């Protein structure tokens, strides 16, 4: 389990709005010659109505029955494939008495077909190595339903049954009445889980933007009355009308022969015929003339924010060169505005937490230009004025030539990087990109095409053209203002409307010119030569030691062209903090990255390094301070300079720390609004026996912290201890050694690691509970969460038991899916997991978590206890063992073809060389797990008198 403090830091970073991101360009594989047997693109494909060339690496096809398919060979990771099957129907197609049945139907497609009995479909896929959720999933949106499979290999024995199952799901679902009735509880549980403050704001937002339009009346989760009572015939009506060949598109990306895959697809789907007339296309309604309007929603636990919208009729033009050029011009202008807003948010005493502008099309219903701002309660007026006036400053005075060129350079660099890495992009990402292109009726174009189109669009581009495109974002019907607040807003809508009008009448001045900057961190001392170098041949790793004590681990790979991952570890991290009391240094991660460098703020870094490929993240981890980033070979030297500068001259500026302090009460309120949020807030402290490093501080404790205490603690923590660097990816080993030698290797010797404070290396699981620990949330009374955990062991020196425990937890997950989700319908998504510490000896646990109605908590605990007892008393079957073990093995095999896996595995290759053997035997350990091993572990650890339990219920339900 991640610590509560880490979760809070994630929450802080997540509050920075990104609504103004540059519009995504469709991505495809690198251009290659089309095969002689390639099917010509037919009318259903977007390229038929476009002057943009489709990626020739994709095989496009159309079956006689009207079903489309798109096939793309890609070998990253090798030997694997991703399948997507899209149905051109979502919640917008539902009748009034079918609200929620598009999504319900997605569930029923997994619950029994003509050839596959109920509950057997998932077992077949698990035997093939696909885990439920991770490798087998589906989703329903307003305008589509998609089924997704991640195949661990492309052997016939895996591909053929997978295709057969997909065919059965979309053409032969049984929808047995008893199966429908059984699944109703699962859907109701999903609705209950998703009924969060954020979801309730979304419903209000759609009602404001699209009143009277179908979009605001067809949220995919649907109507609970329909979900609870709809008879089978309504499901059949929807299924027969919309699950039909002419509405289906099959997508396969992976390491396969395209001709062979095409033959399999045709054999699987060619004889599929519709059973009824095609369902009608819905009347989406029209964008009505609107006057300015303000709407306030008060929702405890929500982030305070204002969203200003200008809406207009949707642009349904086909994807063409002209359309993309218009998108590029608009996107560049918004990128300039969003950079300005980001700089304001990161300044001292900022008027808002985060802000952003964007432009989006909503499901062919409307287009919306949006200006969003998040702030602390009580600060709405200043936030509203600042964001409104900054957007108007851009509209009135435009972007500067320097700003425009910076965004052009950054965007071009990203597109050039995509071209360079095109041959080794992720198969699942490509499959999802193809799915998105089909749904959005966009041409799936190659990275080189995207770069060429961009270069053409910006050739001779003027600031006036960009200004005109950006200005149009803030025109249309409106403005429509949505104010989301956890507390009532004094003066209500009238006060907000008046403040906005007053701001719009306030004159603005042109932006001041920016000062010229230079990169000052290019010299760290005399470059050092290695003192020692050795090879770990079987793992393909090179280990280097420099005279100053810096350790370097290198692995050259061909997994991702042009990708290089870097990490550096030093110091003690949380181990350097006392376990019995809170210290300000526990907040170090809030300022380590955001504080920039001593000579450059974060924004100044971004400006001076414009067009370069680098990233930097600095975090206080459990047992070290970790500096990490990603780059390309040409910028590796810069990446190492950036990380070395963060080590030797961190900025540690006050602004991000003060922002965190101001945010903290709001973050705690947001976590307190849902059962899962409360558990995330409190669990890590409770499960570590009250360890202060894992216990969420109060708002008062955080408010009392001083920046100088954090700075002094961080500087002391970073001042000593060896540095261990790991570099993995598309590298030249000698070039990496030279780059590290001129940065980290050139630093003065740092000495030995400091000694941890007394007691800081110990961590204890809490004592078992006779009755569950009671926690309370502020959300709806029908929401609750149950948790049960049993103490296990660590993986500090030997990971064998920990890996066996992971398989035991996977078996436990299978039982939860079968019993708690499917048979009893107690919870939508019960989860099991195993945690084994690699830092604290003896610490670990297996846990079960499920969100249920409060009245179902006793039954949940009773069922989990029965499952645990059965695992103790009886060995699992060989089939169940394989259904748990094989997906775990295949997941490791997939990870082994990824740079991120090796960055983690080699990060302590020299400081903890015994870990290399654990890497070597990982697969063999998992493959060797037996039913007897799991029963022995269950008897040892899943003891009823050892369990720790907790439940989270609504405050109103508290006794």
Coordinates of C-alpha atoms in Angstrom, one line a residue, residues 453-898:
X453 CA 1.6 18.2 -41.6
X454 CA 2.8 20.2 -38.6
X455 CA 5.8 21.6 -40.4
X456 CA 3.6 22.6 -43.3
X457 CA 1.1 24.3 -41.0
X458 CA 3.7 26.4 -39.2
X459 CA 5.7 27.4 -42.2
X460 CA 5.3 31.1 -42.5
X461 CA 2.8 31.1 -39.6
X462 CA 2.2 34.5 -38.1
X463 CA 1.3 35.5 -34.6
X464 CA -1.8 37.2 -36.1
X465 CA -3.1 33.9 -37.4
X466 CA -2.5 32.2 -34.0
X467 CA -4.1 35.1 -32.2
X468 CA -7.2 34.8 -34.4
X469 CA -7.5 31.1 -33.8
X470 CA -7.1 31.4 -30.0
X471 CA -9.5 34.3 -29.8
X472 CA -12.2 32.2 -31.3
X473 CA -12.0 29.7 -28.4
X474 CA -13.7 32.3 -26.2
X475 CA -16.5 33.1 -28.5
X476 CA -19.9 31.4 -28.8
X477 CA -23.0 31.0 -26.7
X478 CA -22.4 32.1 -23.1
X479 CA -20.3 32.5 -21.2
X480 CA -21.8 29.6 -19.1
X481 CA -20.1 29.5 -15.7
X482 CA -20.0 26.4 -13.5
X483 CA -18.9 27.1 -9.9
X484 CA -18.1 24.0 -8.0
X485 CA -17.7 24.5 -4.3
X486 CA -17.5 22.5 -1.1
X487 CA -19.2 25.3 0.8
X488 CA -21.9 27.8 0.0
X489 CA -20.8 30.8 -2.0
X490 CA -21.7 34.1 -0.4
X491 CA -23.9 36.1 -2.7
X492 CA -24.7 33.1 -4.9
X493 CA -24.9 33.2 -8.7
X494 CA -25.5 37.0 -8.7
X495 CA -22.2 37.7 -7.0
X496 CA -20.3 35.5 -9.3
X497 CA -22.0 37.0 -12.4
X498 CA -21.3 40.5 -11.1
X499 CA -17.6 39.7 -10.4
X500 CA -17.1 38.3 -13.9
X501 CA -18.7 41.3 -15.5
X502 CA -16.6 43.7 -13.5
X503 CA -13.5 41.8 -14.4
X504 CA -14.4 41.9 -18.1
X505 CA -14.6 45.7 -17.8
X506 CA -11.2 46.0 -16.2
X507 CA -8.5 47.1 -18.7
X508 CA -5.5 44.8 -19.2
X509 CA -1.9 45.6 -20.3
X510 CA 0.4 43.8 -22.7
X511 CA 2.7 41.2 -21.2
X512 CA 6.2 42.3 -20.3
X513 CA 9.1 41.0 -22.4
X514 CA 11.0 38.0 -21.0
X515 CA 14.6 38.1 -20.1
X516 CA 17.2 36.1 -22.0
X517 CA 18.4 33.0 -20.1
X518 CA 21.3 30.6 -20.3
X519 CA 21.7 27.0 -18.9
X520 CA 24.2 27.4 -16.1
X521 CA 24.6 23.7 -15.0
X522 CA 27.1 22.4 -17.6
X523 CA 30.2 22.0 -15.5
X524 CA 30.5 19.9 -12.3
X525 CA 34.2 19.5 -12.1
X526 CA 36.9 17.6 -13.9
X527 CA 35.4 14.6 -15.8
X528 CA 36.2 11.3 -14.0
X529 CA 37.2 8.0 -15.5
X530 CA 35.9 4.8 -14.0
X531 CA 37.8 3.2 -11.2
X532 CA 36.2 -0.2 -11.9
X533 CA 34.0 -1.8 -14.6
X534 CA 32.4 -5.2 -14.8
X535 CA 29.8 -7.0 -16.9
X536 CA 26.8 -9.0 -15.8
X537 CA 26.6 -11.0 -19.0
X538 CA 23.4 -12.9 -18.4
X539 CA 21.4 -9.8 -17.5
X540 CA 23.1 -7.6 -20.2
X541 CA 24.3 -5.1 -17.6
X542 CA 27.5 -3.1 -17.2
X543 CA 28.5 -2.0 -13.7
X544 CA 30.8 0.9 -13.2
X545 CA 32.3 2.6 -10.1
X546 CA 33.9 6.1 -10.2
X547 CA 36.6 7.3 -7.8
X548 CA 34.3 9.5 -5.9
X549 CA 32.1 6.5 -5.0
X550 CA 29.4 7.1 -7.6
X551 CA 28.0 3.8 -8.8
X552 CA 26.6 3.3 -12.3
X553 CA 24.5 0.5 -13.7
X554 CA 23.8 0.4 -17.5
X555 CA 21.6 -1.8 -19.6
X556 CA 21.5 -1.3 -23.4
X557 CA 18.2 -2.4 -24.9
X558 CA 16.3 -2.2 -28.1
X559 CA 12.8 -2.3 -26.5
X560 CA 12.0 1.4 -27.4
X561 CA 13.9 3.3 -30.1
X562 CA 15.3 6.6 -28.8
X563 CA 14.1 6.1 -25.2
X564 CA 16.5 6.4 -22.3
X565 CA 15.4 6.1 -18.7
X566 CA 17.6 7.4 -15.8
X567 CA 17.3 7.1 -12.0
X568 CA 19.7 8.1 -9.3
X569 CA 19.4 7.1 -5.6
X570 CA 21.1 8.5 -2.6
X571 CA 20.6 9.1 1.1
X572 CA 18.1 7.4 3.4
X573 CA 14.7 8.8 2.3
X574 CA 12.1 8.2 5.0
X575 CA 14.5 5.9 6.9
X576 CA 16.3 9.1 7.9
X577 CA 13.2 10.3 9.7
X578 CA 12.0 9.3 13.2
X579 CA 9.1 6.8 13.3
X580 CA 7.6 8.2 16.5
X581 CA 6.9 11.8 15.6
X582 CA 6.1 14.0 12.6
X583 CA 8.8 16.2 11.1
X584 CA 8.6 18.9 8.5
X585 CA 11.1 17.0 6.3
X586 CA 8.3 14.5 5.6
X587 CA 6.9 17.1 3.2
X588 CA 10.2 17.2 1.2
X589 CA 8.6 15.8 -2.0
X590 CA 6.3 18.9 -2.3
X591 CA 9.3 21.1 -3.1
X592 CA 12.0 18.9 -4.4
X593 CA 10.8 19.0 -8.1
X594 CA 8.5 22.0 -8.1
X595 CA 11.1 24.2 -6.4
X596 CA 13.3 24.1 -9.5
X597 CA 17.0 24.8 -9.2
X598 CA 19.0 27.3 -7.3
X599 CA 19.8 29.5 -10.3
X600 CA 16.6 28.8 -12.3
X601 CA 12.9 28.4 -11.3
X602 CA 11.0 25.5 -12.8
X603 CA 9.5 27.8 -15.4
X604 CA 12.8 29.3 -16.3
X605 CA 14.2 25.8 -16.8
X606 CA 11.4 25.0 -19.2
X607 CA 12.1 28.2 -21.0
X608 CA 15.9 27.9 -21.4
X609 CA 15.6 24.2 -22.3
X610 CA 12.8 24.6 -24.8
X611 CA 13.0 22.0 -27.6
X612 CA 15.2 19.6 -25.6
X613 CA 14.0 16.2 -24.5
X614 CA 14.3 15.7 -20.7
X615 CA 12.3 15.3 -17.6
X616 CA 13.0 15.4 -13.9
X617 CA 11.2 14.1 -10.8
X618 CA 12.7 14.1 -7.3
X619 CA 11.0 12.2 -4.5
X620 CA 11.6 11.1 -0.9
X621 CA 11.1 7.4 -1.2
X622 CA 11.1 4.9 1.7
X623 CA 14.8 4.2 1.7
X624 CA 16.4 6.8 -0.6
X625 CA 15.9 10.1 -2.3
X626 CA 15.2 9.2 -5.9
X627 CA 16.0 11.4 -8.9
X628 CA 14.5 10.1 -12.2
X629 CA 13.9 11.2 -15.8
X630 CA 13.4 10.2 -19.4
X631 CA 15.2 11.4 -22.4
X632 CA 16.6 10.4 -25.8
X633 CA 20.3 9.5 -26.6
X634 CA 21.0 13.0 -28.0
X635 CA 20.0 14.7 -24.8
X636 CA 21.4 12.2 -22.2
X637 CA 24.1 14.6 -21.2
X638 CA 21.5 17.3 -20.5
X639 CA 19.3 14.8 -18.6
X640 CA 22.2 14.0 -16.3
X641 CA 23.1 17.6 -15.9
X642 CA 19.5 18.4 -14.8
X643 CA 19.5 15.5 -12.3
X644 CA 22.9 16.4 -10.9
X645 CA 21.8 20.0 -10.5
X646 CA 18.8 18.9 -8.5
X647 CA 21.1 17.0 -6.2
X648 CA 23.7 19.7 -5.8
X649 CA 21.7 22.9 -6.1
X650 CA 18.0 22.3 -5.5
X651 CA 15.9 25.4 -5.5
X652 CA 13.6 24.4 -2.5
X653 CA 11.5 27.5 -3.2
X654 CA 8.8 28.4 -0.8
X655 CA 5.9 28.8 -3.3
X656 CA 5.1 25.1 -3.8
X657 CA 5.4 24.4 -0.1
X658 CA 3.1 27.3 0.8
X659 CA 0.6 26.1 -1.9
X660 CA 0.6 22.7 -0.3
X661 CA -0.1 24.1 3.1
X662 CA -2.9 26.2 1.8
X663 CA -4.3 23.2 -0.1
X664 CA -4.1 20.7 2.7
X665 CA -7.5 21.3 4.4
X666 CA -9.2 21.0 1.1
X667 CA -7.3 17.8 0.2
X668 CA -8.3 16.2 3.5
X669 CA -12.0 17.2 2.9
X670 CA -11.9 15.6 -0.5
X671 CA -10.4 12.4 0.8
X672 CA -13.0 12.4 3.6
X673 CA -15.9 12.5 1.1
X674 CA -15.7 8.9 0.0
X675 CA -15.1 5.5 1.8
X676 CA -12.0 4.8 -0.4
X677 CA -10.6 8.3 0.2
X678 CA -10.9 7.9 3.9
X679 CA -9.2 4.6 3.8
X680 CA -6.4 5.9 1.7
X681 CA -6.0 8.8 4.2
X682 CA -5.9 6.6 7.3
X683 CA -4.9 3.1 6.3
X684 CA -1.1 3.4 5.8
X685 CA -0.7 4.8 9.3
X686 CA -3.0 2.2 10.9
X687 CA -1.4 -0.7 9.0
X688 CA 2.1 0.4 10.2
X689 CA 1.2 0.5 13.8
X690 CA 1.1 4.3 13.9
X691 CA 4.4 5.0 12.3
X692 CA 4.5 8.8 12.1
X693 CA 6.1 8.6 8.6
X694 CA 3.0 6.9 7.2
X695 CA 0.4 8.7 9.3
X696 CA -1.5 11.6 7.6
X697 CA -0.8 14.8 9.4
X698 CA -3.7 17.1 10.4
X699 CA -4.2 20.4 8.7
X700 CA -3.0 22.1 11.9
X701 CA 0.2 20.2 11.9
X702 CA 0.9 21.1 8.3
X703 CA 0.0 24.7 8.8
X704 CA 2.6 24.9 11.6
X705 CA 5.5 23.7 9.5
X706 CA 8.1 26.2 8.3
X707 CA 9.9 26.1 5.0
X708 CA 13.3 26.7 6.5
X709 CA 12.9 23.5 8.6
X710 CA 12.1 21.6 5.4
X711 CA 15.0 23.2 3.5
X712 CA 17.5 22.5 6.2
X713 CA 16.4 18.9 6.5
X714 CA 16.5 18.2 2.8
X715 CA 19.9 19.9 2.3
X716 CA 21.3 17.8 5.1
X717 CA 19.8 14.6 3.7
X718 CA 21.1 15.2 0.2
X719 CA 24.6 16.2 1.4
X720 CA 26.0 12.8 2.0
X721 CA 25.9 9.2 0.9
X722 CA 26.9 7.5 -2.3
X723 CA 24.9 8.0 -5.5
X724 CA 23.8 4.9 -7.5
X725 CA 22.7 5.7 -11.0
X726 CA 20.9 3.4 -13.4
X727 CA 20.6 4.1 -17.1
X728 CA 18.5 1.8 -19.3
X729 CA 17.5 2.0 -22.9
X730 CA 18.7 2.9 -26.4
X731 CA 22.2 3.9 -25.3
X732 CA 25.9 3.6 -26.2
X733 CA 27.5 2.2 -23.0
X734 CA 30.7 4.2 -23.4
X735 CA 28.7 7.4 -24.0
X736 CA 26.7 6.8 -20.8
X737 CA 29.9 6.3 -18.8
X738 CA 31.4 9.5 -20.2
X739 CA 28.2 11.5 -19.5
X740 CA 28.0 10.3 -15.9
X741 CA 31.7 10.8 -15.5
X742 CA 31.3 14.5 -16.4
X743 CA 28.3 15.0 -14.0
X744 CA 27.8 12.8 -11.0
X745 CA 31.2 11.3 -11.3
X746 CA 32.9 14.7 -11.3
X747 CA 31.4 15.7 -7.9
X748 CA 33.5 15.6 -4.7
X749 CA 33.4 12.4 -2.7
X750 CA 30.2 12.2 -0.7
X751 CA 31.2 9.7 2.0
X752 CA 29.2 6.9 3.5
X753 CA 25.5 6.8 4.0
X754 CA 24.3 8.3 7.3
X755 CA 23.0 6.0 10.1
X756 CA 19.2 5.8 10.4
X757 CA 17.7 7.1 13.7
X758 CA 17.0 4.5 16.4
X759 CA 13.9 2.5 15.6
X760 CA 13.4 3.9 12.1
X761 CA 14.2 0.6 10.4
X762 CA 11.4 -1.2 12.3
X763 CA 7.8 -1.5 11.2
X764 CA 5.1 -3.5 12.8
X765 CA 1.7 -4.7 11.6
X766 CA -1.1 -3.8 14.0
X767 CA -2.5 -6.2 16.5
X768 CA -5.5 -8.3 15.3
X769 CA -9.0 -6.7 15.9
X770 CA -11.9 -8.5 17.6
X771 CA -14.2 -6.0 16.0
X772 CA -13.5 -3.9 12.9
X773 CA -11.8 -0.5 13.4
X774 CA -14.4 2.1 12.7
X775 CA -13.7 5.0 10.2
X776 CA -16.2 7.4 8.8
X777 CA -16.7 9.4 5.6
X778 CA -18.9 12.4 4.8
X779 CA -20.5 11.0 1.6
X780 CA -23.8 9.2 0.9
X781 CA -25.0 6.9 3.6
X782 CA -25.3 3.9 1.2
X783 CA -21.6 3.9 0.6
X784 CA -19.3 1.8 2.8
X785 CA -16.0 -0.1 2.6
X786 CA -14.7 -3.2 4.3
X787 CA -11.1 -4.2 4.7
X788 CA -9.4 -7.3 6.1
X789 CA -5.7 -8.0 6.2
X790 CA -3.5 -10.8 7.6
X791 CA 0.2 -10.1 8.5
X792 CA 2.7 -12.0 6.3
X793 CA 6.4 -11.4 5.7
X794 CA 9.0 -9.3 3.9
X795 CA 11.1 -9.7 0.8
X796 CA 14.2 -8.0 2.1
X797 CA 16.7 -10.9 1.5
X798 CA 14.6 -13.6 -0.2
X799 CA 11.7 -12.9 -2.4
X800 CA 10.5 -16.5 -2.9
X801 CA 7.9 -16.5 -0.2
X802 CA 6.7 -13.0 -1.2
X803 CA 6.2 -14.2 -4.8
X804 CA 4.3 -17.3 -3.6
X805 CA 2.2 -15.0 -1.5
X806 CA 1.4 -12.9 -4.6
X807 CA 0.0 -16.0 -6.3
X808 CA -2.0 -16.8 -3.2
X809 CA -3.5 -13.3 -3.4
X810 CA -4.2 -13.9 -7.1
X811 CA -6.2 -17.0 -6.2
X812 CA -7.9 -15.0 -3.5
X813 CA -8.8 -12.5 -6.2
X814 CA -10.4 -15.2 -8.3
X815 CA -12.5 -16.3 -5.4
X816 CA -13.6 -12.7 -4.7
X817 CA -14.7 -12.3 -8.3
X818 CA -16.6 -15.5 -8.3
X819 CA -18.2 -15.3 -4.9
X820 CA -18.5 -11.6 -3.9
X821 CA -19.0 -10.0 -7.3
X822 CA -20.7 -12.6 -9.4
X823 CA -22.7 -14.9 -7.0
X824 CA -23.6 -12.5 -4.2
X825 CA -23.3 -9.1 -6.0
X826 CA -22.0 -7.6 -2.8
X827 CA -19.4 -5.4 -4.5
X828 CA -18.6 -4.2 -8.0
X829 CA -14.8 -4.5 -7.7
X830 CA -13.5 -6.4 -4.7
X831 CA -9.8 -6.6 -4.7
X832 CA -7.1 -8.7 -3.1
X833 CA -3.4 -7.9 -3.0
X834 CA -0.1 -8.9 -1.3
X835 CA 2.4 -6.4 0.1
X836 CA 5.9 -7.5 1.2
X837 CA 8.4 -4.8 2.2
X838 CA 11.9 -4.8 0.7
X839 CA 13.0 -2.4 3.4
X840 CA 11.5 -3.4 6.8
X841 CA 12.3 -7.0 7.9
X842 CA 9.2 -9.1 8.7
X843 CA 6.7 -6.6 7.4
X844 CA 4.0 -7.6 4.9
X845 CA 0.4 -8.5 4.6
X846 CA -2.3 -9.9 2.3
X847 CA -5.5 -7.8 2.2
X848 CA -9.0 -7.7 0.8
X849 CA -10.9 -4.5 0.1
X850 CA -14.5 -4.1 -1.1
X851 CA -17.0 -1.2 -1.3
X852 CA -20.5 -2.4 -0.3
X853 CA -23.7 -1.0 1.2
X854 CA -23.3 -0.8 5.0
X855 CA -25.7 -3.5 5.7
X856 CA -23.6 -5.9 3.6
X857 CA -20.4 -5.5 5.6
X858 CA -21.1 -8.4 8.0
X859 CA -21.8 -10.7 5.0
X860 CA -18.6 -9.4 3.3
X861 CA -16.4 -10.3 6.3
X862 CA -18.2 -13.6 6.7
X863 CA -17.6 -14.5 3.0
X864 CA -14.0 -13.5 3.1
X865 CA -13.5 -15.6 6.2
X866 CA -15.1 -18.6 4.5
X867 CA -12.8 -18.2 1.5
X868 CA -9.7 -18.0 3.7
X869 CA -10.8 -21.1 5.6
X870 CA -11.3 -23.0 2.4
X871 CA -7.8 -22.0 1.2
X872 CA -6.4 -23.3 4.5
X873 CA -8.4 -26.5 4.5
X874 CA -8.2 -27.6 0.9
X875 CA -5.6 -27.3 -1.8
X876 CA -6.6 -25.3 -4.8
X877 CA -7.3 -27.2 -8.0
X878 CA -4.7 -27.3 -10.7
X879 CA -7.0 -25.4 -12.9
X880 CA -7.5 -22.6 -10.4
X881 CA -3.7 -22.5 -9.7
X882 CA -3.0 -22.1 -13.4
X883 CA -5.7 -19.4 -13.8
X884 CA -3.9 -17.4 -11.1
X885 CA -0.3 -18.3 -11.9
X886 CA -0.2 -18.0 -15.7
X887 CA -1.4 -14.4 -16.0
X888 CA 1.2 -13.5 -13.3
X889 CA 3.9 -15.2 -15.3
X890 CA 2.8 -13.6 -18.6
X891 CA 2.7 -10.2 -16.9
X892 CA 6.4 -10.6 -15.9
X893 CA 7.3 -11.7 -19.4
X894 CA 5.6 -8.6 -20.8
X895 CA 7.4 -6.4 -18.3
X896 CA 10.7 -7.9 -19.1
X897 CA 10.4 -6.3 -22.6
X898 CA 10.1 -2.8 -21.0

